[in-house]
Amino acid sequence: AQSVTQLDSHVSVSEGTPVLLRCNYSSSYSPSLFWYVQHPNKGLQLLLKYTSAATLVKGINGFEAEFKKSETSFHLTKPSAHMSDAAEYFCVVTLTGGFKTIFGAGTRLFVKA
Amino acid sequence: GAVVSQHPSRVICKSGTSVKIECRSLDFQATTMFWYRQFPKKSLMLMATSNEGSKATYEQGVEKDKFLINHASLTLSTLTVTSAHPEDSSFYICSAHGSRSAGANVLTFGAGSRLTVL
């Protein structure tokens, strides 16, 4: 069975400091992993995706994530937070080839001035 | 890039009426489309998977007679909320899967439709 666990429901950082949003997954198959961002009352925007190529994945807006199979983790990071990064972030796993998606519960990122 | 258009973005209706939400893939053929429901401050819940030309597969607990899904073409899937009630008020999001010539399959989300039932 597949599952996704986002370890923090809320993360609060100061502007200019690093961001770490944690995600662990469980999958019986080779997973594809994604991070999406959702701003209030908006749809989902793809930040980055891992599909069995390079384990360190760079995304938009300075975000990156590292796939660690031994730890079954896919944590999202950014060196320096910006006020515009405040949003809800979802870690998502899909079955390769099937594209049935499992969403994490989400992590709300707060950025303080 | 792959674009999915969802319409309407917002809809308000009276209790007992039916509402149709469209999900279109604009620049690729979507062999599979997914419909999700998002409750306030919650994650997305997969409602159903629809494949072009066949019946949708509903997740456990989702009423198929309540949420009618049609995927009549490779670029259009519709979700109809029948006899809507206030508890059906929610944010509904679709996603579409289509193969790309570049090799990496694409799963793209629509912007969502906020349904409010009065």
CSV table of C-alpha atoms in Angstrom, one decimal, chain A:
chain,number,residue,atom,x,y,z
A,1,ALA,CA,0.0,0.0,0.0
A,2,GLN,CA,1.1,3.5,-0.6
A,3,SER,CA,1.0,6.4,1.8
A,4,VAL,CA,2.4,9.8,2.3
A,5,THR,CA,3.2,11.4,5.7
A,6,GLN,CA,3.9,15.1,6.0
A,7,LEU,CA,5.5,15.3,9.4
A,8,ASP,CA,4.5,18.9,10.2
A,9,SER,CA,1.1,20.4,9.8
A,10,HIS,CA,2.5,23.9,10.3
A,11,VAL,CA,5.9,25.4,9.8
A,12,SER,CA,6.8,29.0,10.6
A,13,VAL,CA,10.0,30.7,9.5
A,14,SER,CA,11.3,34.2,9.3
A,15,GLU,CA,11.9,35.8,5.9
A,16,GLY,CA,15.4,35.1,4.6
A,17,THR,CA,15.8,31.9,6.7
A,18,PRO,CA,15.9,28.3,5.3
A,19,VAL,CA,12.7,26.3,4.8
A,20,LEU,CA,12.4,22.6,5.5
A,21,LEU,CA,9.2,20.8,4.8
A,22,ARG,CA,9.3,17.1,5.6
A,23,CYS,CA,7.7,14.2,3.7
A,24,ASN,CA,8.0,10.4,4.2
A,25,TYR,CA,6.4,7.9,1.8
A,26,SER,CA,5.6,4.3,1.7
A,27,SER,CA,5.3,2.5,-1.6
A,28,SER,CA,5.5,-1.0,-2.8
A,29,TYR,CA,6.5,0.1,-6.3
A,30,SER,CA,9.0,2.6,-7.7
A,31,PRO,CA,7.3,5.9,-6.8
A,32,SER,CA,7.1,9.1,-8.6
A,33,LEU,CA,7.1,11.9,-6.0
A,34,PHE,CA,5.9,15.5,-6.3
A,35,TRP,CA,5.6,18.7,-4.3
A,36,TYR,CA,2.8,21.0,-5.1
A,37,VAL,CA,2.0,24.4,-3.6
A,38,GLN,CA,-1.5,25.8,-3.1
A,39,HIS,CA,-2.0,29.5,-2.4
A,40,PRO,CA,-5.3,30.5,-0.7
A,41,ASN,CA,-8.4,29.8,-2.8
A,42,LYS,CA,-6.2,28.8,-5.7
A,43,GLY,CA,-5.5,25.5,-7.5
A,44,LEU,CA,-2.3,23.4,-7.3
A,45,GLN,CA,1.0,24.4,-8.8
A,46,LEU,CA,3.7,21.9,-9.4
A,47,LEU,CA,7.0,22.8,-7.6
A,48,LEU,CA,9.1,19.8,-8.6
A,49,LYS,CA,9.0,16.1,-9.3
A,50,TYR,CA,11.1,13.1,-8.9
A,51,THR,CA,10.7,10.3,-11.5
A,52,SER,CA,13.8,8.0,-10.9
A,53,ALA,CA,16.3,10.3,-12.5
A,54,ALA,CA,18.6,12.5,-10.4
A,55,THR,CA,17.9,12.2,-6.6
A,56,LEU,CA,18.3,15.9,-6.0
A,57,VAL,CA,15.5,17.7,-7.8
A,58,LYS,CA,15.4,21.4,-8.5
A,59,GLY,CA,12.1,23.1,-8.9
A,60,ILE,CA,10.7,26.5,-9.4
A,61,ASN,CA,11.1,29.5,-7.1
A,62,GLY,CA,14.3,28.2,-5.6
A,63,PHE,CA,12.8,25.1,-4.1
A,64,GLU,CA,14.6,21.7,-4.2
A,65,ALA,CA,14.0,18.2,-2.8
A,66,GLU,CA,16.2,15.2,-2.3
A,67,PHE,CA,14.9,11.7,-2.8
A,68,LYS,CA,16.4,9.4,-0.2
A,69,LYS,CA,15.4,5.8,-0.7
A,70,SER,CA,17.1,4.5,2.4
A,71,GLU,CA,15.1,6.9,4.5
A,72,THR,CA,12.0,6.8,2.3
A,73,SER,CA,12.0,10.6,2.4
A,74,PHE,CA,11.5,13.4,0.0
A,75,HIS,CA,11.9,16.6,2.0
A,76,LEU,CA,11.4,20.0,0.4
A,77,THR,CA,13.9,22.8,1.1
A,78,LYS,CA,14.7,26.4,0.2
A,79,PRO,CA,17.7,28.3,1.3
A,80,SER,CA,15.9,31.6,1.9
A,81,ALA,CA,12.2,32.1,2.5
A,82,HIS,CA,10.3,34.9,0.9
A,83,MET,CA,7.0,36.3,2.0
A,84,SER,CA,5.4,35.0,-1.2
A,85,ASP,CA,6.2,31.4,-0.2
A,86,ALA,CA,3.5,31.4,2.5
A,87,ALA,CA,1.1,28.8,1.3
A,88,GLU,CA,0.0,25.2,1.7
A,89,TYR,CA,2.4,22.5,0.4
A,90,PHE,CA,1.5,19.0,-0.5
A,91,CYS,CA,3.8,16.0,-0.9
A,92,VAL,CA,2.3,13.6,-3.5
A,93,VAL,CA,3.2,10.1,-4.5
A,94,THR,CA,2.0,8.3,-7.6
A,95,LEU,CA,2.2,4.7,-8.8
A,96,THR,CA,4.5,4.7,-11.8
A,97,GLY,CA,2.4,4.2,-14.9
A,98,GLY,CA,-0.9,4.5,-13.1
A,99,PHE,CA,-0.9,8.0,-11.9
A,100,LYS,CA,-3.3,7.4,-9.1
A,101,THR,CA,-2.2,10.0,-6.7
A,102,ILE,CA,-1.9,9.9,-2.9
A,103,PHE,CA,-1.7,13.3,-1.2
A,104,GLY,CA,-0.1,14.1,2.1
A,105,ALA,CA,-2.1,16.0,4.6
A,106,GLY,CA,-0.3,19.2,3.7
A,107,THR,CA,2.0,21.6,5.5
A,108,ARG,CA,1.1,25.2,5.9
A,109,LEU,CA,4.1,27.4,5.7
A,110,PHE,CA,4.0,30.8,7.5
A,111,VAL,CA,6.7,33.4,6.7
A,112,LYS,CA,7.3,36.1,9.2
A,113,ALA,CA,8.7,39.5,8.3
